[in-house]
XYZ file of N, CA and C in Angstrom:
291
model
N 52.180 112.867 78.768
C 52.709 114.140 79.348
C 52.328 115.067 78.239
N 52.077 116.230 79.143
C 51.870 117.259 78.446
C 52.836 118.591 78.369
N 53.077 119.263 77.424
C 54.186 120.030 77.111
C 54.553 120.433 78.562
N 53.704 121.169 79.466
C 54.101 121.917 80.503
C 54.586 120.791 81.510
N 54.087 119.685 81.600
C 54.856 118.569 82.853
C 56.098 118.322 81.845
N 56.162 118.045 80.678
C 57.764 117.766 80.280
C 58.543 118.975 80.555
N 58.281 120.225 80.442
C 58.775 121.535 80.854
C 59.449 121.194 82.438
N 58.598 121.137 83.019
C 58.787 120.920 84.508
C 59.819 119.830 84.590
N 59.710 118.743 84.136
C 60.795 117.380 84.193
C 61.774 118.086 83.856
N 61.848 118.718 82.743
C 63.287 119.094 82.004
C 64.057 120.201 83.036
N 63.199 120.881 83.742
C 63.906 121.916 84.597
C 64.447 121.052 85.814
N 63.594 119.973 86.131
C 64.174 119.140 87.308
C 65.413 118.538 86.929
N 65.317 117.996 86.088
C 66.570 117.060 85.464
C 67.702 117.982 85.458
N 67.480 119.171 84.786
C 68.814 120.040 84.466
C 69.109 120.865 85.690
N 68.296 120.931 86.958
C 68.700 121.278 88.277
C 69.734 119.951 88.857
N 69.286 118.840 88.562
C 69.870 117.990 89.006
C 71.421 117.728 88.237
N 71.504 118.060 86.990
C 72.566 118.023 86.367
C 73.544 119.371 86.689
N 73.212 120.323 87.016
C 73.972 121.481 87.512
C 74.225 121.352 88.811
N 73.612 120.588 89.819
C 74.120 120.302 90.986
C 75.358 119.201 91.108
N 75.006 118.287 90.040
C 76.221 117.481 89.892
C 77.431 117.855 89.190
N 77.226 118.667 88.496
C 78.434 119.384 88.104
C 79.270 120.301 89.247
N 78.485 120.889 89.513
C 78.996 121.708 90.811
C 79.703 120.759 91.881
N 79.356 119.556 91.918
C 79.957 118.594 92.976
C 81.227 118.371 92.318
N 81.156 117.816 90.872
C 82.342 117.516 89.843
C 83.386 118.408 90.358
N 83.245 119.970 90.040
C 84.245 120.808 90.220
C 85.015 120.646 91.426
N 83.849 120.409 92.740
C 84.329 120.910 94.191
C 85.374 119.709 93.995
N 84.769 118.612 93.774
C 85.836 117.146 93.797
C 87.088 117.235 92.852
N 87.031 117.719 91.926
C 88.149 117.949 91.247
C 89.330 119.023 91.718
N 88.609 120.057 92.517
C 89.592 121.217 93.258
C 90.259 120.234 94.356
N 89.511 119.515 94.828
C 89.905 118.691 96.301
C 90.983 117.735 95.810
N 90.790 116.998 94.489
C 91.794 116.390 94.201
C 93.316 116.917 93.971
N 93.025 118.068 93.112
C 93.858 119.054 92.558
C 94.922 119.418 94.001
N 94.060 119.855 95.024
C 94.908 120.146 96.264
C 95.738 118.813 96.596
N 95.119 117.829 96.513
C 96.113 116.579 97.234
C 97.154 116.533 96.301
N 96.923 116.459 94.792
C 98.040 116.374 93.799
C 99.041 117.214 93.897
N 98.492 118.639 94.536
C 99.487 119.699 94.520
C 100.573 119.145 95.521
N 100.106 118.712 96.639
C 101.048 118.167 97.600
C 101.744 117.150 97.128
N 101.301 116.377 96.370
C 102.155 114.916 95.555
C 103.141 115.798 95.079
N 102.941 116.963 94.200
C 103.939 117.306 93.170
C 105.170 118.136 94.172
N 104.549 118.800 95.446
C 105.455 119.130 95.965
C 106.330 118.231 96.752
N 106.080 117.506 97.251
C 106.857 116.310 97.903
C 107.509 115.788 96.728
N 107.091 115.403 95.640
C 108.038 114.838 94.626
C 109.144 115.734 94.278
N 108.886 116.720 94.129
C 110.071 117.891 93.588
C 110.932 118.018 94.592
N 110.704 118.088 95.838
C 111.604 118.130 97.150
C 112.538 117.069 97.300
N 111.827 115.643 96.887
C 112.683 114.472 97.036
C 113.481 114.330 95.620
N 113.163 115.011 94.748
C 114.164 114.648 93.409
C 113.360 113.563 92.608
N 112.031 113.161 92.923
C 111.679 112.436 92.322
C 110.728 113.040 90.836
N 110.597 112.179 89.808
C 110.075 112.502 88.555
C 108.586 113.020 88.747
N 108.315 113.788 88.076
C 106.770 114.301 88.054
C 105.716 113.275 87.458
N 106.141 112.542 86.648
C 105.144 111.520 86.055
C 105.700 109.979 86.546
N 104.395 109.419 86.839
C 104.715 108.028 87.333
C 103.949 106.930 86.856
N 104.553 106.184 85.621
C 103.667 105.693 84.531
C 103.209 104.482 85.150
N 103.914 103.828 86.005
C 103.157 102.542 86.698
C 101.795 102.710 87.396
N 101.836 103.988 88.030
C 101.054 104.499 88.839
C 99.613 104.994 87.889
N 99.902 105.363 87.135
C 99.021 105.942 86.086
C 98.161 104.992 85.620
N 99.030 103.653 84.807
C 98.172 102.744 84.478
C 97.493 102.095 85.517
N 97.848 102.092 86.654
C 97.171 101.253 87.821
C 95.881 102.168 87.953
N 95.879 103.401 87.932
C 94.764 104.207 88.188
C 93.666 104.121 87.075
N 94.413 103.997 85.582
C 93.394 103.996 84.485
C 92.724 102.754 84.625
N 93.396 101.475 84.984
C 92.785 100.109 84.892
C 91.619 100.212 86.146
N 91.941 100.761 87.081
C 91.312 101.019 88.485
C 89.825 101.831 88.002
N 89.983 102.839 87.371
C 88.791 103.681 86.792
C 88.061 103.147 85.657
N 88.790 102.119 84.746
C 88.111 101.585 83.971
C 86.930 100.719 84.349
N 87.654 99.648 85.479
C 86.597 98.793 86.124
C 85.650 99.308 86.927
N 85.856 100.776 87.405
C 84.509 101.332 88.221
C 83.589 101.600 87.352
N 84.116 102.395 86.147
C 83.167 102.720 85.039
C 82.375 101.543 84.613
N 82.908 100.693 84.308
C 82.066 99.256 83.925
C 81.053 98.823 85.052
N 81.469 99.062 86.189
C 80.417 98.590 87.447
C 79.533 99.622 87.390
N 79.700 100.886 87.021
C 78.770 102.134 87.209
C 78.004 102.182 85.990
N 78.118 101.639 85.062
C 77.618 101.616 83.733
C 77.951 103.019 83.067
N 79.332 103.419 83.272
C 79.736 104.426 82.408
C 80.847 104.014 81.225
N 80.699 104.362 80.257
C 81.647 104.197 79.172
C 83.013 104.240 79.569
N 83.845 102.907 79.744
C 85.393 103.033 80.355
C 86.299 104.017 79.349
N 85.993 103.810 78.232
C 86.701 104.785 77.208
C 86.593 106.209 77.310
N 85.526 106.966 77.707
C 85.523 107.728 78.236
C 86.057 107.939 79.633
N 85.823 107.645 80.624
C 86.525 107.700 81.787
C 87.995 107.537 81.697
N 88.657 106.751 80.833
C 89.936 106.752 80.611
C 90.406 108.051 80.093
N 89.570 108.302 78.914
C 90.044 109.783 78.452
C 89.849 111.037 79.080
N 88.846 110.848 80.006
C 88.682 111.924 81.079
C 89.981 111.883 82.462
N 90.282 110.672 82.609
C 91.642 110.672 83.389
C 92.750 110.986 82.703
N 92.907 110.932 81.697
C 94.292 111.189 81.015
C 94.255 112.762 80.755
N 93.144 113.360 80.779
C 93.281 114.923 80.863
C 93.796 115.186 82.139
N 93.012 114.568 83.182
C 93.606 115.095 84.729
C 94.906 114.952 85.025
N 95.603 113.774 84.343
C 96.891 113.152 84.729
C 97.777 114.002 83.838
N 97.430 114.570 82.598
C 98.366 115.460 82.036
C 98.220 116.888 82.577
N 97.287 117.399 83.430
C 97.385 118.498 84.132
C 97.976 118.231 85.259
N 98.280 117.146 85.802
C 98.661 117.268 87.114
C 100.185 116.822 86.906
N 100.452 116.263 85.924
C 102.293 116.324 85.459
C 102.597 117.763 85.401
N 101.799 118.516 84.266
C 102.322 119.829 84.239
C 102.502 120.897 85.478
N 101.546 120.415 86.135
C 101.503 121.170 87.600
C 102.898 120.562 88.294
N 103.236 119.348 88.197
C 104.234 118.821 89.128
C 105.407 119.439 88.495
N 105.711 119.486 86.989
C 106.764 120.120 86.532
C 106.850 121.505 86.915
N 106.213 122.367 87.216
C 106.205 123.567 87.824
C 106.986 123.641 88.977
N 106.658 122.713 89.597
C 107.182 122.510 91.320
C 108.588 122.569 91.252
N 109.106 121.604 89.978
C 110.529 121.485 90.097
C 111.293 122.770 89.521
N 110.649 123.706 88.799
C 110.973 125.072 88.509
C 111.176 126.051 89.701
N 110.469 125.542 90.811
C 110.615 126.606 92.007
C 111.711 126.457 92.785
């Protein structure tokens, strides 16, 4: 492969990465719209912002999906834990409203 061909392939791959990053952001935005509705419902019903049982199920499910998809399950768990922490923080804000 020539340097020019390598450069063109690099550009192609980076464009794919950029598109995937955009899709991830849009999917996260949609996910947070749903979790906002959950948080408002929980606050209205007097339910706690966190649900450790649900979180454990989600983590196990995501780890299994990761394994079948060839993604490091520990990375997937860390990623989901960041999302869960943000969701719980958002749910706590709804209790204050």
